[in-house]
CSV table of C-alpha atoms and ligand atoms in Angstrom, one decimal:
chain,number,residue,atom,x,y,z
A,21,MET,CA,0.0,0.0,0.0
A,22,TYR,CA,1.4,3.4,-1.0
A,23,LEU,CA,0.4,6.5,0.7
A,24,PHE,CA,-0.1,9.6,-1.5
A,25,VAL,CA,2.5,11.3,0.6
A,26,ASP,CA,5.1,8.6,-0.2
A,27,VAL,CA,4.3,9.0,-3.8
A,28,LEU,CA,4.7,12.7,-3.5
A,29,ARG,CA,8.0,12.3,-1.8
A,30,GLU,CA,9.6,9.5,-3.7
A,31,VAL,CA,8.2,9.2,-7.1
A,32,LYS,CA,8.7,12.7,-8.4
A,33,ASN,CA,8.5,11.5,-11.9
A,34,LEU,CA,6.6,8.3,-12.7
A,35,ALA,CA,7.7,8.3,-16.3
A,36,GLY,CA,11.1,7.2,-15.1
A,37,SER,CA,9.8,4.0,-13.5
A,38,ALA,CA,8.5,0.7,-14.7
A,39,LEU,CA,5.9,2.3,-16.9
A,40,GLY,CA,5.2,1.0,-20.3
A,41,VAL,CA,3.9,-1.5,-22.7
A,42,ALA,CA,4.8,-4.9,-21.3
A,43,GLU,CA,4.0,-7.9,-23.5
A,44,GLY,CA,1.7,-5.8,-25.7
A,45,LYS,CA,-0.2,-4.6,-22.7
A,46,ILE,CA,-0.6,-1.0,-21.6
A,47,CYS,CA,0.6,-0.9,-18.0
A,48,PHE,CA,0.9,1.7,-15.2
A,49,PRO,CA,3.6,1.4,-12.6
A,50,GLU,CA,3.1,-0.6,-9.4
A,51,ASN,CA,2.7,2.6,-7.3
A,52,PHE,CA,0.2,4.3,-9.6
A,53,LEU,CA,-3.1,4.5,-7.7
A,54,PHE,CA,-6.6,3.8,-8.9
A,55,GLY,CA,-9.7,4.9,-7.0
A,56,VAL,CA,-13.3,5.8,-7.3
A,57,ALA,CA,-15.2,9.0,-6.2
A,58,THR,CA,-18.5,10.3,-4.9
A,59,ALA,CA,-19.7,13.5,-3.2
A,60,ALA,CA,-21.7,13.9,0.0
A,61,TYR,CA,-24.9,15.5,-1.4
A,62,GLN,CA,-25.0,13.2,-4.3
A,63,VAL,CA,-24.9,9.9,-2.4
A,64,GLU,CA,-25.5,10.3,1.4
A,65,GLY,CA,-29.2,11.2,1.7
A,66,ALA,CA,-30.1,11.6,5.4
A,67,TRP,CA,-30.5,15.3,4.7
A,68,ASN,CA,-32.1,16.1,8.1
A,69,VAL,CA,-31.1,13.3,10.5
A,70,SER,CA,-29.2,13.5,13.7
A,71,GLY,CA,-28.6,17.2,13.8
A,72,LYS,CA,-27.4,17.9,10.3
A,73,GLY,CA,-28.0,21.4,9.1
A,74,GLU,CA,-29.5,22.5,5.8
A,75,SER,CA,-27.2,23.0,2.8
A,76,ILE,CA,-27.8,25.2,-0.2
A,77,TRP,CA,-28.6,22.1,-2.2
A,78,ASP,CA,-31.3,21.0,0.4
A,79,SER,CA,-32.8,24.4,0.2
A,80,TYR,CA,-32.5,24.7,-3.6
A,81,THR,CA,-34.1,21.3,-4.4
A,82,HIS,CA,-36.9,21.9,-1.9
A,83,ASN,CA,-37.7,25.5,-3.0
A,84,HIS,CA,-36.9,25.2,-6.7
A,85,SER,CA,-38.0,21.8,-7.6
A,86,GLU,CA,-39.1,23.1,-11.0
A,87,ARG,CA,-35.4,23.6,-11.9
A,88,ILE,CA,-34.5,19.9,-11.2
A,89,PHE,CA,-35.2,17.1,-13.6
A,90,ASP,CA,-38.3,15.2,-12.4
A,91,HIS,CA,-38.4,17.5,-9.4
A,92,LYS,CA,-36.1,15.1,-7.6
A,93,THR,CA,-33.9,15.9,-4.5
A,94,GLY,CA,-30.9,14.4,-2.7
A,95,ASP,CA,-33.0,13.9,0.5
A,96,VAL,CA,-32.4,10.1,0.3
A,97,ALA,CA,-30.1,9.7,-2.8
A,98,ALA,CA,-28.2,6.4,-2.6
A,99,ASP,CA,-28.6,6.5,1.2
A,100,SER,CA,-24.9,6.1,1.7
A,101,TYR,CA,-25.2,7.6,5.2
A,102,HIS,CA,-26.8,4.3,6.2
A,103,LEU,CA,-25.3,2.0,3.6
A,104,PHE,CA,-21.6,3.1,3.7
A,105,ARG,CA,-20.5,-0.4,4.7
A,106,GLU,CA,-22.1,-1.8,1.6
A,107,ASP,CA,-20.3,0.9,-0.5
A,108,VAL,CA,-17.0,-0.1,1.1
A,109,ARG,CA,-17.7,-3.7,0.2
A,110,LEU,CA,-18.1,-2.7,-3.4
A,111,MET,CA,-14.8,-1.0,-3.3
A,112,VAL,CA,-13.2,-4.1,-1.9
A,113,GLU,CA,-14.7,-5.9,-4.9
A,114,LEU,CA,-13.1,-3.3,-7.2
A,115,GLY,CA,-9.7,-3.6,-5.5
A,116,VAL,CA,-9.3,0.2,-5.6
A,117,GLN,CA,-6.5,1.8,-3.5
A,118,PHE,CA,-8.4,4.9,-2.5
A,119,TYR,CA,-11.8,6.4,-2.1
A,120,ARG,CA,-12.4,10.0,-2.9
A,121,PHE,CA,-15.5,11.3,-1.0
A,122,SER,CA,-16.6,14.6,0.4
A,123,ILE,CA,-17.6,15.8,3.8
A,124,SER,CA,-20.8,17.6,4.2
A,125,TRP,CA,-20.0,20.9,6.0
A,126,PRO,CA,-23.5,21.2,7.5
A,127,ARG,CA,-23.5,17.6,8.7
A,128,ILE,CA,-20.5,18.6,10.9
A,129,LEU,CA,-21.3,22.2,11.6
A,130,PRO,CA,-25.1,22.7,11.1
A,131,ASN,CA,-24.9,26.4,10.4
A,132,GLY,CA,-21.3,26.4,9.2
A,133,LEU,CA,-20.0,28.0,12.3
A,134,ILE,CA,-17.5,26.4,14.8
A,135,ASN,CA,-19.6,27.1,18.0
A,136,ASN,CA,-22.0,24.4,17.2
A,137,ILE,CA,-20.5,21.0,16.4
A,138,ASN,CA,-22.7,18.0,15.5
A,139,GLU,CA,-21.2,15.0,17.1
A,140,ASP,CA,-23.2,12.6,14.9
A,141,GLY,CA,-21.6,14.1,11.9
A,142,ILE,CA,-18.1,13.6,13.4
A,143,ARG,CA,-19.0,10.0,14.2
A,144,TYR,CA,-20.3,9.2,10.7
A,145,TYR,CA,-17.1,10.2,8.9
A,146,HIS,CA,-14.9,8.4,11.5
A,147,GLU,CA,-16.9,5.2,10.9
A,148,LEU,CA,-16.6,5.5,7.2
A,149,MET,CA,-12.8,6.2,7.3
A,150,ASP,CA,-12.3,3.3,9.8
A,151,GLU,CA,-14.2,0.9,7.6
A,152,LEU,CA,-12.1,2.0,4.6
A,153,ILE,CA,-8.8,1.8,6.4
A,154,ARG,CA,-9.7,-1.7,7.8
A,155,ASN,CA,-10.1,-2.7,4.2
A,156,ASN,CA,-6.8,-1.1,3.0
A,157,ILE,CA,-8.5,1.7,1.1
A,158,GLN,CA,-7.1,5.1,1.7
A,159,PRO,CA,-9.5,8.0,2.3
A,160,MET,CA,-9.1,11.0,0.0
A,161,VAL,CA,-11.3,13.7,1.3
A,162,THR,CA,-12.9,16.7,-0.4
A,163,MET,CA,-13.7,19.4,2.1
A,164,TYR,CA,-16.2,21.2,-0.1
A,165,HIS,CA,-18.1,19.6,-2.9
A,166,TRP,CA,-20.8,22.3,-3.2
A,167,ASP,CA,-22.9,21.8,-0.1
A,168,LEU,CA,-22.5,25.2,1.6
A,169,PRO,CA,-24.5,25.5,4.9
A,170,GLN,CA,-27.6,27.5,4.0
A,171,TYR,CA,-27.0,29.8,7.0
A,172,LEU,CA,-23.8,31.0,5.3
A,173,GLN,CA,-25.6,31.4,2.0
A,174,GLU,CA,-27.9,33.8,3.8
A,175,LEU,CA,-24.8,35.9,4.8
A,176,GLY,CA,-24.0,36.1,1.1
A,177,GLY,CA,-22.3,32.7,0.6
A,178,TRP,CA,-19.0,32.8,-1.3
A,179,THR,CA,-19.5,36.4,-2.3
A,180,ASN,CA,-18.9,37.4,1.3
A,181,PRO,CA,-15.2,37.4,2.3
A,182,ILE,CA,-16.0,36.3,5.9
A,183,VAL,CA,-17.0,32.9,4.5
A,184,SER,CA,-13.3,32.2,3.7
A,185,ASP,CA,-12.5,32.7,7.4
A,186,TYR,CA,-15.4,30.3,8.4
A,187,PHE,CA,-14.1,27.8,6.0
A,188,VAL,CA,-10.7,27.9,7.7
A,189,ASP,CA,-12.4,27.1,11.1
A,190,TYR,CA,-14.2,24.2,9.4
A,191,ALA,CA,-11.0,22.9,7.8
A,192,ARG,CA,-9.0,23.2,11.1
A,193,MET,CA,-11.6,21.0,12.8
A,194,LEU,CA,-11.3,18.5,10.0
A,195,PHE,CA,-7.5,18.3,10.4
A,196,GLN,CA,-8.0,17.9,14.1
A,197,ASN,CA,-10.5,15.2,13.9
A,198,TYR,CA,-9.4,13.2,10.8
A,199,GLY,CA,-5.9,14.3,10.2
A,200,SER,CA,-4.3,11.0,11.1
A,201,LYS,CA,-6.7,9.0,8.8
A,202,VAL,CA,-6.7,10.9,5.6
A,203,SER,CA,-4.0,10.4,2.9
A,204,ALA,CA,-4.9,13.4,0.8
A,205,TRP,CA,-7.1,16.4,1.2
A,206,LEU,CA,-8.8,18.5,-1.5
A,207,THR,CA,-10.0,21.9,-0.2
A,208,PHE,CA,-12.5,22.5,-3.1
A,209,ASN,CA,-14.1,20.6,-5.9
A,210,GLU,CA,-14.3,22.5,-9.1
A,211,PRO,CA,-14.7,26.2,-8.1
A,212,LEU,CA,-15.1,27.0,-11.8
A,213,THR,CA,-18.2,25.0,-12.0
A,214,PHE,CA,-19.8,26.0,-8.7
A,215,CYS,CA,-19.0,29.7,-9.0
A,216,ARG,CA,-20.2,29.8,-12.6
A,217,GLY,CA,-23.1,27.4,-12.2
A,218,GLY,CA,-24.4,29.0,-9.0
A,219,TYR,CA,-24.3,32.5,-10.4
A,220,THR,CA,-25.2,32.0,-14.0
A,221,GLY,CA,-26.6,28.6,-14.5
A,222,LEU,CA,-29.1,26.5,-12.7
A,223,GLU,CA,-26.9,25.2,-9.9
A,224,ALA,CA,-27.5,26.2,-6.2
A,225,PRO,CA,-27.8,28.9,-5.0
A,226,GLY,CA,-29.3,29.6,-8.4
A,227,ARG,CA,-28.6,33.3,-8.8
A,228,LEU,CA,-29.4,33.4,-12.5
A,229,GLU,CA,-28.4,36.9,-13.6
A,230,SER,CA,-25.3,37.4,-11.7
A,231,SER,CA,-22.5,36.5,-14.1
A,232,GLY,CA,-19.6,38.9,-14.5
A,233,ILE,CA,-19.8,40.0,-10.9
A,234,GLU,CA,-20.9,37.4,-8.4
A,235,ASP,CA,-19.0,34.6,-10.1
A,236,TYR,CA,-15.8,36.5,-9.8
A,237,LEU,CA,-16.4,37.4,-6.1
A,238,CYS,CA,-17.1,33.7,-5.5
A,239,GLY,CA,-13.9,32.7,-7.2
A,240,HIS,CA,-11.9,35.3,-5.4
A,241,ASN,CA,-13.1,34.2,-1.9
A,242,VAL,CA,-12.6,30.6,-2.8
A,243,LEU,CA,-9.0,31.2,-3.8
A,244,ARG,CA,-8.4,33.2,-0.6
A,245,ALA,CA,-10.0,30.4,1.4
A,246,HIS,CA,-7.9,27.8,-0.3
A,247,GLY,CA,-4.7,29.7,0.4
A,248,MET,CA,-5.6,30.4,4.0
A,249,VAL,CA,-6.4,26.7,4.7
A,250,TYR,CA,-3.1,25.6,3.1
A,251,ARG,CA,-1.1,28.1,5.2
A,252,MET,CA,-3.0,27.2,8.4
A,253,TYR,CA,-2.3,23.5,7.6
A,254,GLN,CA,1.5,24.2,7.1
A,255,LYS,CA,1.7,26.1,10.4
A,256,GLU,CA,-0.4,24.0,12.6
A,257,PHE,CA,-0.5,20.4,11.2
A,258,GLN,CA,2.1,19.7,8.6
A,259,ALA,CA,4.9,18.6,11.0
A,260,LYS,CA,2.6,16.1,12.8
A,261,LEU,CA,0.5,14.7,10.0
A,262,SER,CA,1.5,12.5,7.1
A,263,THR,CA,-0.8,13.9,4.5
A,264,SER,CA,-1.0,16.2,1.5
A,265,VAL,CA,-3.3,19.0,0.5
A,266,GLY,CA,-4.4,20.0,-2.9
A,267,ILE,CA,-7.4,21.3,-4.8
A,268,THR,CA,-9.6,19.8,-7.6
A,269,LEU,CA,-10.0,21.9,-10.7
A,270,ASP,CA,-12.1,20.9,-13.7
A,271,PHE,CA,-10.4,21.1,-17.0
A,272,LEU,CA,-12.5,20.3,-20.0
A,273,TRP,CA,-10.2,20.7,-23.0
A,274,ARG,CA,-10.7,23.8,-25.2
A,275,ALA,CA,-9.5,23.3,-28.8
A,276,PRO,CA,-9.6,25.9,-31.5
A,277,ALA,CA,-12.6,25.5,-33.8
A,278,SER,CA,-10.5,26.3,-36.8
A,279,ARG,CA,-6.9,26.9,-37.8
A,280,SER,CA,-7.3,30.6,-37.8
A,281,ALA,CA,-5.2,32.7,-35.6
A,282,ASP,CA,-8.3,34.2,-34.0
A,283,ASP,CA,-9.6,30.9,-33.0
A,284,ILE,CA,-6.3,29.7,-31.7
A,285,ILE,CA,-6.1,32.8,-29.5
A,286,ALA,CA,-9.7,32.4,-28.4
A,287,ALA,CA,-9.1,28.8,-27.3
A,288,GLU,CA,-6.0,29.8,-25.3
A,289,THR,CA,-8.0,32.6,-23.7
A,290,ALA,CA,-10.7,30.2,-22.9
A,291,ARG,CA,-8.2,27.9,-21.1
A,292,GLN,CA,-7.0,30.8,-19.1
A,293,PHE,CA,-10.6,31.7,-18.2
A,294,SER,CA,-11.4,28.2,-17.1
A,295,ILE,CA,-8.6,26.2,-15.4
A,296,GLY,CA,-6.3,29.2,-15.5
A,297,TRP,CA,-8.7,31.3,-13.3
A,298,PHE,CA,-7.9,29.0,-10.4
A,299,ALA,CA,-4.7,27.3,-11.4
A,300,HIS,CA,-2.6,30.4,-12.3
A,301,PRO,CA,-2.9,32.0,-8.8
A,302,ILE,CA,-1.9,28.7,-7.1
A,303,PHE,CA,0.5,26.9,-9.6
A,304,SER,CA,2.2,29.5,-11.7
A,305,LYS,CA,5.6,31.0,-10.9
A,306,THR,CA,4.1,34.5,-10.7
A,307,GLY,CA,0.8,33.8,-9.0
A,308,ASP,CA,-2.3,36.0,-9.3
A,309,TYR,CA,-4.9,35.8,-12.0
A,310,PRO,CA,-3.9,35.0,-15.6
A,311,PRO,CA,-2.7,38.2,-17.2
A,312,ILE,CA,-5.2,37.8,-20.1
A,313,MET,CA,-8.1,37.6,-17.7
A,314,ARG,CA,-6.9,40.6,-15.8
A,315,LYS,CA,-6.5,42.6,-19.0
A,316,ARG,CA,-9.8,41.6,-20.7
A,317,ILE,CA,-12.0,42.1,-17.6
A,318,ASP,CA,-10.4,45.4,-16.6
A,319,SER,CA,-10.8,46.9,-20.0
A,320,ILE,CA,-14.3,45.6,-20.7
A,321,SER,CA,-15.4,46.8,-17.2
A,322,LYS,CA,-14.2,50.2,-18.2
A,323,ILE,CA,-16.0,50.2,-21.5
A,324,GLN,CA,-19.2,49.2,-19.6
A,325,GLY,CA,-18.9,52.3,-17.4
A,326,PHE,CA,-17.7,50.6,-14.1
A,327,SER,CA,-15.4,52.6,-11.9
A,328,ARG,CA,-13.4,49.5,-11.1
A,329,SER,CA,-12.7,46.1,-12.5
A,330,ARG,CA,-15.4,43.5,-12.0
A,331,LEU,CA,-12.5,41.1,-11.3
A,332,PRO,CA,-11.4,41.9,-7.7
A,333,TYR,CA,-7.7,42.5,-7.0
A,334,PHE,CA,-5.6,40.4,-4.6
A,335,THR,CA,-3.3,42.3,-2.2
A,336,PRO,CA,0.4,41.5,-2.7
A,337,ASP,CA,0.2,39.5,0.5
A,338,GLU,CA,-2.7,37.5,-0.8
A,339,ILE,CA,-0.9,36.8,-4.0
A,340,GLU,CA,2.1,35.4,-2.0
A,341,MET,CA,-0.2,33.4,0.3
A,342,ILE,CA,-2.0,31.7,-2.6
A,343,ARG,CA,1.0,31.1,-4.8
A,344,GLY,CA,2.4,27.6,-4.3
A,345,SER,CA,-0.4,26.7,-1.8
A,346,ALA,CA,-0.8,23.0,-3.0
A,347,ASP,CA,1.1,19.8,-2.8
A,348,PHE,CA,-0.6,18.5,-6.0
A,349,LEU,CA,-3.2,19.4,-8.5
A,350,GLY,CA,-6.4,17.4,-8.6
A,351,MET,CA,-7.8,17.5,-12.1
A,352,ASN,CA,-11.3,16.5,-13.3
A,353,HIS,CA,-11.6,15.8,-17.0
A,354,TYR,CA,-14.6,14.5,-19.0
A,355,THR,CA,-14.8,16.0,-22.4
A,356,THR,CA,-13.6,18.6,-25.0
A,357,PHE,CA,-15.1,21.9,-26.4
A,358,LEU,CA,-14.2,23.8,-29.5
A,359,VAL,CA,-13.7,27.6,-29.2
A,360,SER,CA,-14.2,30.2,-31.9
A,361,LYS,CA,-13.8,33.9,-31.5
A,362,ASN,CA,-16.9,35.8,-30.5
A,363,ARG,CA,-17.3,38.7,-33.0
A,364,LYS,CA,-20.2,40.4,-31.3
A,365,LYS,CA,-19.9,43.9,-29.9
A,366,ILE,CA,-19.5,44.1,-26.1
A,367,SER,CA,-22.9,44.5,-24.6
A,368,PRO,CA,-23.4,46.7,-21.5
A,369,LYS,CA,-24.5,43.7,-19.5
A,370,PRO,CA,-21.6,42.1,-17.6
A,371,SER,CA,-21.0,38.4,-18.2
A,372,TYR,CA,-18.2,35.9,-17.9
A,373,ALA,CA,-18.9,34.6,-21.4
A,374,ALA,CA,-18.5,38.0,-23.0
A,375,ASP,CA,-15.3,38.7,-20.9
A,376,MET,CA,-13.9,35.4,-22.1
A,377,GLY,CA,-14.7,36.3,-25.7
A,378,GLY,CA,-15.0,32.8,-27.2
A,379,ILE,CA,-18.0,30.7,-28.3
A,380,LEU,CA,-18.0,27.1,-27.1
A,381,SER,CA,-19.3,24.2,-29.2
A,382,GLN,CA,-18.9,20.5,-29.8
A,383,LYS,CA,-18.7,18.5,-33.0
A,384,SER,CA,-21.9,16.8,-33.8
A,385,SER,CA,-19.9,13.8,-35.0
A,386,TRP,CA,-18.3,13.2,-31.6
A,387,PRO,CA,-19.9,10.2,-29.9
A,388,VAL,CA,-22.4,11.2,-27.3
A,389,ALA,CA,-23.0,10.2,-23.6
A,390,ASN,CA,-26.2,10.7,-21.6
A,391,SER,CA,-25.3,14.3,-20.6
A,392,THR,CA,-25.7,17.1,-23.1
A,393,TRP,CA,-22.3,18.5,-22.4
A,394,LEU,CA,-20.4,15.2,-22.4
A,395,LYS,CA,-19.1,14.0,-25.8
A,396,ILE,CA,-16.5,11.3,-25.9
A,397,VAL,CA,-13.2,12.8,-27.0
A,398,PRO,CA,-10.3,10.9,-25.5
A,399,TRP,CA,-7.5,12.9,-27.2
A,400,GLY,CA,-8.5,16.0,-25.3
A,401,PHE,CA,-7.3,14.3,-22.1
A,402,ARG,CA,-3.7,14.1,-23.3
A,403,LEU,CA,-3.7,17.6,-24.5
A,404,SER,CA,-5.1,18.9,-21.2
A,405,LEU,CA,-2.3,17.2,-19.3
A,406,ASN,CA,0.3,18.5,-21.6
A,407,TRP,CA,-1.0,22.0,-21.3
A,408,ILE,CA,-0.8,21.8,-17.5
A,409,LYS,CA,2.7,20.4,-17.7
A,410,ARG,CA,3.9,23.3,-19.9
A,411,GLU,CA,2.0,26.0,-18.1
A,412,TYR,CA,2.8,25.2,-14.5
A,413,ASP,CA,6.2,23.4,-14.8
A,414,ASN,CA,5.0,19.8,-14.6
A,415,PRO,CA,3.2,19.8,-11.2
A,416,LEU,CA,2.1,16.5,-9.6
A,417,VAL,CA,-1.3,15.7,-10.8
A,418,ILE,CA,-3.9,13.2,-9.7
A,419,ILE,CA,-7.0,12.7,-11.8
A,420,THR,CA,-9.7,13.2,-9.3
A,421,GLU,CA,-12.6,12.5,-11.7
A,422,ASN,CA,-13.1,11.0,-15.1
A,423,GLY,CA,-16.2,9.1,-16.2
A,424,VAL,CA,-19.2,8.9,-18.5
A,425,SER,CA,-23.0,9.0,-18.1
A,426,LEU,CA,-25.1,6.4,-19.9
A,427,GLU,CA,-28.6,5.1,-19.7
A,428,LYS,CA,-29.7,2.7,-17.0
A,429,GLY,CA,-28.6,-0.8,-17.6
A,430,LEU,CA,-26.0,-3.3,-16.6
A,431,VAL,CA,-24.4,-4.1,-19.9
A,432,ASP,CA,-22.4,-0.9,-20.3
A,433,THR,CA,-19.8,-1.7,-22.9
A,434,ARG,CA,-19.7,1.9,-24.0
A,435,ARG,CA,-18.5,2.8,-20.5
A,436,ILE,CA,-15.7,0.2,-20.8
A,437,GLU,CA,-14.7,1.7,-24.1
A,438,TYR,CA,-14.7,5.2,-22.6
A,439,ILE,CA,-12.5,4.2,-19.7
A,440,LYS,CA,-10.1,2.3,-22.0
A,441,GLU,CA,-9.7,5.1,-24.5
A,442,TYR,CA,-9.3,7.8,-21.8
A,443,LEU,CA,-6.8,5.7,-19.9
A,444,LYS,CA,-4.8,5.2,-23.1
A,445,SER,CA,-4.7,8.9,-23.7
A,446,MET,CA,-3.6,9.5,-20.1
A,447,HIS,CA,-1.0,6.7,-20.4
A,448,ALA,CA,0.5,8.4,-23.5
A,449,ALA,CA,0.7,11.7,-21.6
A,450,ILE,CA,2.6,10.0,-18.9
A,451,THR,CA,5.0,7.8,-20.9
A,452,LYS,CA,5.4,9.8,-24.1
A,453,ASP,CA,5.2,13.3,-22.8
A,454,ASN,CA,6.5,12.9,-19.3
A,455,CYS,CA,3.4,14.4,-17.5
A,456,ASN,CA,3.5,13.8,-13.7
A,457,VAL,CA,0.3,11.9,-13.2
A,458,TYR,CA,0.2,9.5,-10.3
A,459,GLY,CA,-3.4,8.5,-9.7
A,460,TYR,CA,-6.7,8.1,-11.5
A,461,THR,CA,-10.2,8.3,-10.0
A,462,TYR,CA,-13.3,7.0,-11.8
A,463,TRP,CA,-16.5,9.0,-11.3
A,464,SER,CA,-18.5,7.4,-9.9
A,465,LEU,CA,-18.5,4.4,-7.7
A,466,ILE,CA,-22.4,4.3,-7.8
A,467,ASP,CA,-25.2,6.1,-9.6
A,468,ASN,CA,-26.1,9.2,-7.7
A,469,PHE,CA,-27.9,12.5,-7.7
A,470,GLU,CA,-26.6,14.3,-10.7
A,471,TRP,CA,-27.5,17.9,-9.5
A,472,THR,CA,-30.1,19.5,-11.8
A,473,ARG,CA,-30.3,16.3,-13.8
A,474,GLY,CA,-31.7,14.4,-10.9
A,475,TYR,CA,-31.3,10.7,-11.3
A,476,SER,CA,-31.5,10.7,-15.1
A,477,GLU,CA,-27.8,10.5,-15.8
A,478,ARG,CA,-26.0,7.4,-14.6
A,479,PHE,CA,-22.2,7.5,-14.0
A,480,GLY,CA,-21.8,4.5,-11.7
A,481,LEU,CA,-19.8,1.4,-12.0
A,482,TYR,CA,-22.6,0.0,-9.9
A,483,GLU,CA,-26.3,0.6,-10.8
A,484,VAL,CA,-28.5,1.9,-8.0
A,485,ASP,CA,-32.2,1.1,-8.0
A,486,PHE,CA,-33.5,4.3,-6.5
A,487,ASP,CA,-37.0,2.9,-6.3
A,488,SER,CA,-36.1,0.1,-4.1
A,489,PRO,CA,-36.2,0.7,-0.3
A,490,LYS,CA,-32.7,-0.7,0.1
A,491,LYS,CA,-31.3,1.3,-2.8
A,492,THR,CA,-30.0,-1.9,-4.2
A,493,ARG,CA,-26.5,-1.7,-5.8
A,494,THR,CA,-25.9,-4.1,-8.8
A,495,PRO,CA,-22.5,-4.4,-10.5
A,496,ARG,CA,-22.3,-3.3,-14.2
A,497,LEU,CA,-19.9,-4.9,-16.6
A,498,SER,CA,-17.6,-1.9,-16.3
A,499,SER,CA,-17.1,-2.8,-12.6
A,500,GLU,CA,-15.4,-6.0,-13.5
A,501,TYR,CA,-13.4,-4.2,-16.1
A,502,TYR,CA,-12.3,-1.5,-13.7
A,503,ALA,CA,-11.5,-4.1,-11.0
A,504,ARG,CA,-9.1,-5.8,-13.4
A,505,ILE,CA,-7.3,-2.5,-14.1
A,506,SER,CA,-7.0,-1.5,-10.5
A,507,ARG,CA,-5.6,-4.9,-9.5
A,508,THR,CA,-3.3,-5.5,-12.4
A,509,LYS,CA,-2.5,-1.8,-13.2
A,510,CYS,CA,-2.8,-2.9,-16.9
A,511,LEU,CA,-5.4,-2.2,-19.5
B,615,PNW,C1,-18.4,17.1,-12.1
B,615,PNW,N1,-19.4,20.9,-17.4
B,615,PNW,O1,-18.9,18.3,-12.5
B,615,PNW,C2,-18.7,17.1,-10.6
B,615,PNW,O2,-17.6,17.2,-9.8
B,615,PNW,C3,-19.5,15.9,-10.1
B,615,PNW,O3,-20.2,16.3,-8.9
B,615,PNW,C4,-20.5,15.5,-11.2
B,615,PNW,O4,-21.4,14.6,-10.7
B,615,PNW,C5,-19.7,15.1,-12.4
B,615,PNW,O5,-18.9,16.1,-12.9
B,615,PNW,C6,-20.6,14.6,-13.5
B,615,PNW,O6,-21.3,15.6,-14.1
B,615,PNW,C7,-19.0,18.9,-13.8
B,615,PNW,O7,-18.6,21.8,-17.7
B,615,PNW,C8,-18.1,19.8,-14.2
B,615,PNW,O8,-20.4,20.7,-18.1
B,615,PNW,C9,-18.2,20.4,-15.4
B,615,PNW,C10,-19.3,20.2,-16.2
B,615,PNW,C11,-20.2,19.3,-15.8
B,615,PNW,C12,-20.1,18.6,-14.6
């Protein structure tokens, strides 16, 4: 069993080790880690038991059921709060080396604040971690996978800078309680998606017309919170704990829609506005927002008549605090988009999309999954990893999510194909291009609540019968396929 920290310390470059094509097989090195992932709101259920507080997703699905497919909620979901031992049994069947799950902030701190601790919440995650460790599966924990305590939302949520301080209190108590059990921590899951989705799209908290202002405030305070947690961890815990701390960023590849210089520039700008927004402040040599983001938003804000940029400025101290504040980069990758230059005149209405200046599309010939945004484009994976390598001097990367949605059904050969082709692409990035990737996580262990898509999109290696009282889990073909990979480390 290899701890992430050992990998971090010893295997600085996996490409140098026993990687390669052995006897015609595509193999990963012995110490490459395979895992599976879920997130609290998507699987736990038990939304109001034993002292848990309300999260923004509880409140959103209850008050805006019209915005959720089939008016479903995560009230019960896959009931992993009660069935976690069964989930761990599935992982034993899969032979995975780690489980990436998230902790529900309001399950531990019902209104998000440190003065009111819910002991049942603390107990639940201890029992889950103990069960994992007993079975030789390392816990990899996301502190925030989108379920903000509703009370903090009422204070303004991530647009209020004080929430960053409250997040540090929460993170400190996680290190205190679980520090010795967790191999790797992720402060946030996909700030790009939750800051955009919550302030433009239909995700909680569902502020629909707020793009170009609130999404940037959200990103700003999330970046501050991330940096503050990392510095607190270094000061108070690093010497005594054998663990590592990173952040998960989503990087769906952005390829130019044509060979024109305009589209090539638009695609690069779109990368800086997506992963760069969060990765540049943390992983670049200079820190701070990507220069192109700074430049575009500052100048468009001016044209629109604002007296200051809609993208907030970090203080010099904040830039230093955030720069270098991660032991590794967690990357989620699912699909690819094409980018062409947006030729429309700047409208007076602020928006991230206009600031970015590109129009996203996908090729109709690309094979589809069961989510409108998810086309199957394996080559984008290798390109994304190479871009990260070039841009941030080859940081240590763990793939914290990759997966595909299909219809219900146990014979999921298309999922097997997806995993195979994406893993081949990742393997090429490691062996041929020297990218520092040391782990892969399939999303998801089981079918779960797919946010505004309810239970209509299935990502699981195991099917969940949401209509059965026991939320019966049944293996799909892909679970056998993935079990072979995680055991043999070969495709
Ligand atoms: C991830 N997009 O999000 C999330 O981390 C999971 O909670 C989720 O279940 C999974 O993907 C599958 O959807 C997404 O750009 C990130 O369209 C980005 C996009 C969609 C989902």
